[in-house]
mmCIF file of C-alpha atoms in Angstrom:
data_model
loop_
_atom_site.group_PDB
_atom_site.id
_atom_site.type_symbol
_atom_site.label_atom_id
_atom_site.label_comp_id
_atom_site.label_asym_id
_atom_site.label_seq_id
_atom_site.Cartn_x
_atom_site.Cartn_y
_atom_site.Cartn_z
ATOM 1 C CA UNK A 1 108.211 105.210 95.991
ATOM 2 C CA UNK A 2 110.929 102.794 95.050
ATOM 3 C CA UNK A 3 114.154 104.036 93.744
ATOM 4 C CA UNK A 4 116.431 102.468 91.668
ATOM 5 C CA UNK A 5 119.305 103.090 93.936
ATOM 6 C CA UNK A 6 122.244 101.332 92.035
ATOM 7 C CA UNK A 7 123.753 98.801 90.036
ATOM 8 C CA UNK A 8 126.560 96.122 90.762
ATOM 9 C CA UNK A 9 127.176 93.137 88.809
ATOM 10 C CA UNK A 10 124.165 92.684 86.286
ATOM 11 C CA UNK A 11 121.839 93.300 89.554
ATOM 12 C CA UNK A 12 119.874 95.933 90.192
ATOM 13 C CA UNK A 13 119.372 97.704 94.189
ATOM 14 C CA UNK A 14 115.512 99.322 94.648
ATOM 15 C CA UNK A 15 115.160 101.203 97.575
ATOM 16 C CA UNK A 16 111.811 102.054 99.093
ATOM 17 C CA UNK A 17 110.311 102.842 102.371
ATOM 18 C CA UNK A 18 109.672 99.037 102.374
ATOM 19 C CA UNK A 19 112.794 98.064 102.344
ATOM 20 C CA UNK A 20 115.817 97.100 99.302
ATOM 21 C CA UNK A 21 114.797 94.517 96.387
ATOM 22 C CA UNK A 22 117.594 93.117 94.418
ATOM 23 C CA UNK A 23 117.122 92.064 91.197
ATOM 24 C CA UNK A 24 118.414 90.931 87.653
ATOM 25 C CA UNK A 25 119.032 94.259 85.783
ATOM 26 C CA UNK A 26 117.647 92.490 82.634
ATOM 27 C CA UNK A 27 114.055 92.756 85.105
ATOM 28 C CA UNK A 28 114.010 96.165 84.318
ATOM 29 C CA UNK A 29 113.693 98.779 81.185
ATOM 30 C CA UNK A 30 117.010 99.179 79.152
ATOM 31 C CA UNK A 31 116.370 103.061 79.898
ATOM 32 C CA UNK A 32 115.994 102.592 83.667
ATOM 33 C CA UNK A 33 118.935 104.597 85.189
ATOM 34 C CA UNK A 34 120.380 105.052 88.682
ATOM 35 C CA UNK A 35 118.219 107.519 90.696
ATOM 36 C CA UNK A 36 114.997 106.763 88.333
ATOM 37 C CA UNK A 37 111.662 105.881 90.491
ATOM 38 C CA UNK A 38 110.120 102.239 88.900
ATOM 39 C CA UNK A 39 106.776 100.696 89.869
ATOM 40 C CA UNK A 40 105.733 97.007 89.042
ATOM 41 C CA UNK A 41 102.568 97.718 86.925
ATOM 42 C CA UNK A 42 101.379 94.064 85.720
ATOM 43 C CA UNK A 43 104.488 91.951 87.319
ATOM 44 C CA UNK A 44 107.066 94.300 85.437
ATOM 45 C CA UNK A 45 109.165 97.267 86.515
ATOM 46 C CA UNK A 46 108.578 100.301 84.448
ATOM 47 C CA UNK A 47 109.839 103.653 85.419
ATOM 48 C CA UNK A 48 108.502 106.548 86.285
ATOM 49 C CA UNK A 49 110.475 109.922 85.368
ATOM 50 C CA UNK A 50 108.184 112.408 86.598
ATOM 51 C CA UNK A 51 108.218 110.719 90.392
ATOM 52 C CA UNK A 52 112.182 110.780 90.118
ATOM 53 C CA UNK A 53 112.253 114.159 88.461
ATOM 54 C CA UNK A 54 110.222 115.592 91.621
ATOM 55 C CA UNK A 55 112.211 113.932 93.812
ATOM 56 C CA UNK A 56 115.491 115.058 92.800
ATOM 57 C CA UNK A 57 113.694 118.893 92.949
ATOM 58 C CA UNK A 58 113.020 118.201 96.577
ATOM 59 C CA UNK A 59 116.305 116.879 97.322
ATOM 60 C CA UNK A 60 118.074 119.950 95.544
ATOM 61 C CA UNK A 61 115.750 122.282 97.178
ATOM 62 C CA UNK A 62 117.001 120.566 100.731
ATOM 63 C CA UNK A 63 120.620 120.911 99.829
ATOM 64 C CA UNK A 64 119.998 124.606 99.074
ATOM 65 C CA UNK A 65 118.274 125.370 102.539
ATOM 66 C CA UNK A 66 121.054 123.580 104.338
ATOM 67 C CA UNK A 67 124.211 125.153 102.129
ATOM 68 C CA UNK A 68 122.127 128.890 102.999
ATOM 69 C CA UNK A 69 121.493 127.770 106.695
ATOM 70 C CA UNK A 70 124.949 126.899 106.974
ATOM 71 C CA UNK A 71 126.591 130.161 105.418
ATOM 72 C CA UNK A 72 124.312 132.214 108.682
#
């Protein structure tokens, strides 16, 4: 999965397990935010909410283990 993991100066920072890509932010959807999931389907980026949506539940779920674990 490759996250869209900031933006600085009109460029755009996509994480993945790959690696980071930098890239114009014009490369991507005007929606695209910070934390959305993108693939490149047909040499553009489009994003994909439902892949960031699940990964921000699995995240929160995390936090909410470790904030219990650590209140033991």
């Amino acid at each position: 999965m490759t996250v869209i993991d900031r933006f600085e100066n009109g460029y755009a920072v996509l994480v993945s397990e790959n690696g980071t890509v930098i890239l114009p932010k014009s490369e991507l959807p005007p929606e695209a935010a910070e934390g959305d999931a993108v693939v490149l389907t047909d040499g553009r980026y489009v994003t994909d909410r439902k892949a960031a949506e699940n990964k921000r539940k699995q995240v929160r779920k995390r936090l909410q283990r470790l904030i219990k674990e650590d209140k033991q």
